Amino acid sequence: LTLEFVTRHAVRWGGVAAFNGGLIGDRIYSENYQGDFASTPVFIGSSNPDPHIPVPRVKASTAILKSMNAIVTEKIYPNMGHTINQDEIETVNRLIFNRD
């Protein structure tokens, strides 16, 4: 949900964290997404497999955000399921909040 909102309202955000994230819909229509993220840092994490968000959806979402000038860090974790892990939290803290 986070990615869908910020991508439909693309501006320079302080940062975006999408744990188990991807754009929404049966199909992604790139014409729905306009604007410029102006180098907003974005984290997109997911699992392979994830019962709700297929990896191709994550990859397509990443491509759209990059085309809109987001600085995207994408991480796909093997067999994690639809959850959040410590590496994701640490990555977001470092990328978006500049904390180690």
Coordinates of N, CA and C in Angstrom, one line a residue, residues 1-7 10-22 37-45 65 69-74 88-89 91-98:
L1 N 0.8 -1.2 0.0 CA 0.0 0.0 0.0 C 0.9 1.3 0.0
T2 N 2.0 1.2 0.7 CA 2.8 2.4 0.8 C 3.4 2.7 -0.6
L3 N 3.9 1.7 -1.3 CA 4.4 2.0 -2.6 C 3.4 2.6 -3.6
E4 N 2.2 2.0 -3.5 CA 1.1 2.5 -4.4 C 0.9 4.0 -4.2
F5 N 0.7 4.4 -2.9 CA 0.4 5.8 -2.6 C 1.6 6.7 -3.0
V6 N 2.8 6.4 -2.6 CA 3.9 7.3 -2.9 C 4.2 7.4 -4.4
T7 N 3.9 6.3 -5.1 CA 4.2 6.2 -6.6 C 3.1 7.0 -7.3
A10 N 4.3 10.9 -6.6 CA 5.7 11.0 -6.5 C 6.2 12.4 -6.4
V11 N 7.0 12.7 -5.4 CA 7.7 13.9 -5.1 C 8.9 13.5 -4.3
R12 N 9.7 14.4 -3.9 CA 10.9 14.1 -3.0 C 10.4 13.9 -1.6
W13 N 10.4 12.6 -1.2 CA 10.1 12.2 0.1 C 11.3 12.0 0.9
G14 N 11.3 12.0 2.2 CA 12.4 11.8 3.0 C 13.0 10.4 2.9
G15 N 12.1 9.4 2.6 CA 12.4 8.0 2.3 C 11.2 7.2 2.4
V16 N 11.3 6.0 1.7 CA 10.1 5.1 1.7 C 10.6 3.7 2.0
A17 N 9.9 3.1 2.9 CA 10.2 1.7 3.3 C 9.0 0.8 3.0
A18 N 9.2 -0.2 2.1 CA 8.2 -1.1 1.7 C 8.6 -2.5 2.1
F19 N 8.2 -2.9 3.3 CA 8.5 -4.3 3.7 C 7.5 -5.2 3.1
N20 N 7.9 -6.2 2.3 CA 6.9 -7.0 1.5 C 6.1 -6.1 0.6
G21 N 6.8 -5.4 -0.3 CA 6.1 -4.4 -1.1 C 6.1 -4.6 -2.6
G22 N 5.1 -4.0 -3.2 CA 4.9 -4.0 -4.6 C 3.7 -3.2 -5.0
F37 N 10.6 11.4 -8.2 CA 11.0 11.1 -6.8 C 12.2 11.9 -6.4
A38 N 12.9 12.5 -7.3 CA 14.0 13.4 -7.1 C 15.0 12.8 -6.1
S39 N 15.4 11.6 -6.4 CA 16.4 10.8 -5.6 C 15.9 10.4 -4.2
T40 N 14.7 10.2 -4.0 CA 14.1 9.7 -2.8 C 14.7 8.3 -2.6
P41 N 15.3 8.0 -1.4 CA 15.7 6.6 -1.1 C 14.5 5.7 -0.8
V42 N 14.5 4.6 -1.5 CA 13.3 3.7 -1.3 C 13.9 2.3 -1.1
F43 N 13.4 1.6 -0.1 CA 13.7 0.2 0.2 C 12.5 -0.6 -0.1
I44 N 12.7 -1.7 -0.9 CA 11.6 -2.7 -1.2 C 12.2 -4.1 -0.8
G45 N 11.5 -4.7 0.1 CA 11.9 -6.1 0.5 C 10.8 -7.0 0.3
L65 N 9.7 2.6 -10.2 CA 10.2 3.7 -9.3 C 11.6 4.2 -9.8
N69 N 13.1 8.3 -11.0 CA 14.2 8.8 -10.3 C 14.3 8.5 -8.8
A70 N 13.7 7.4 -8.4 CA 13.9 7.0 -7.0 C 15.2 6.2 -6.9
I71 N 15.9 6.3 -5.8 CA 17.1 5.5 -5.6 C 16.6 4.2 -4.8
V72 N 16.4 3.1 -5.5 CA 15.8 1.9 -5.0 C 16.8 0.9 -4.5
T73 N 16.7 0.4 -3.3 CA 17.4 -0.8 -2.8 C 16.3 -1.9 -2.7
E74 N 16.5 -2.9 -3.5 CA 15.6 -4.0 -3.5 C 16.3 -5.3 -2.9
E88 N 16.2 -6.3 7.1 CA 15.4 -5.2 6.5 C 15.4 -4.0 7.4
I89 N 15.2 -4.2 8.6 CA 15.1 -3.1 9.6 C 16.5 -2.3 9.6
T91 N 18.8 -2.3 7.2 CA 19.0 -1.6 5.9 C 18.2 -0.3 5.9
V92 N 16.9 -0.3 6.3 CA 16.1 0.9 6.2 C 16.7 1.9 7.2
N93 N 17.1 1.5 8.4 CA 17.7 2.5 9.3 C 19.0 3.1 8.7
R94 N 19.8 2.4 7.9 CA 21.0 2.9 7.3 C 20.6 3.8 6.1
L95 N 19.8 3.3 5.2 CA 19.5 4.0 4.0 C 18.6 5.2 4.1
I96 N 17.7 5.1 5.0 CA 16.7 6.2 5.1 C 16.9 7.1 6.3
F97 N 17.3 6.5 7.4 CA 17.5 7.3 8.6 C 18.9 7.5 9.0
N98 N 19.9 7.1 8.1 CA 21.3 7.3 8.3 C 21.8 6.8 9.7

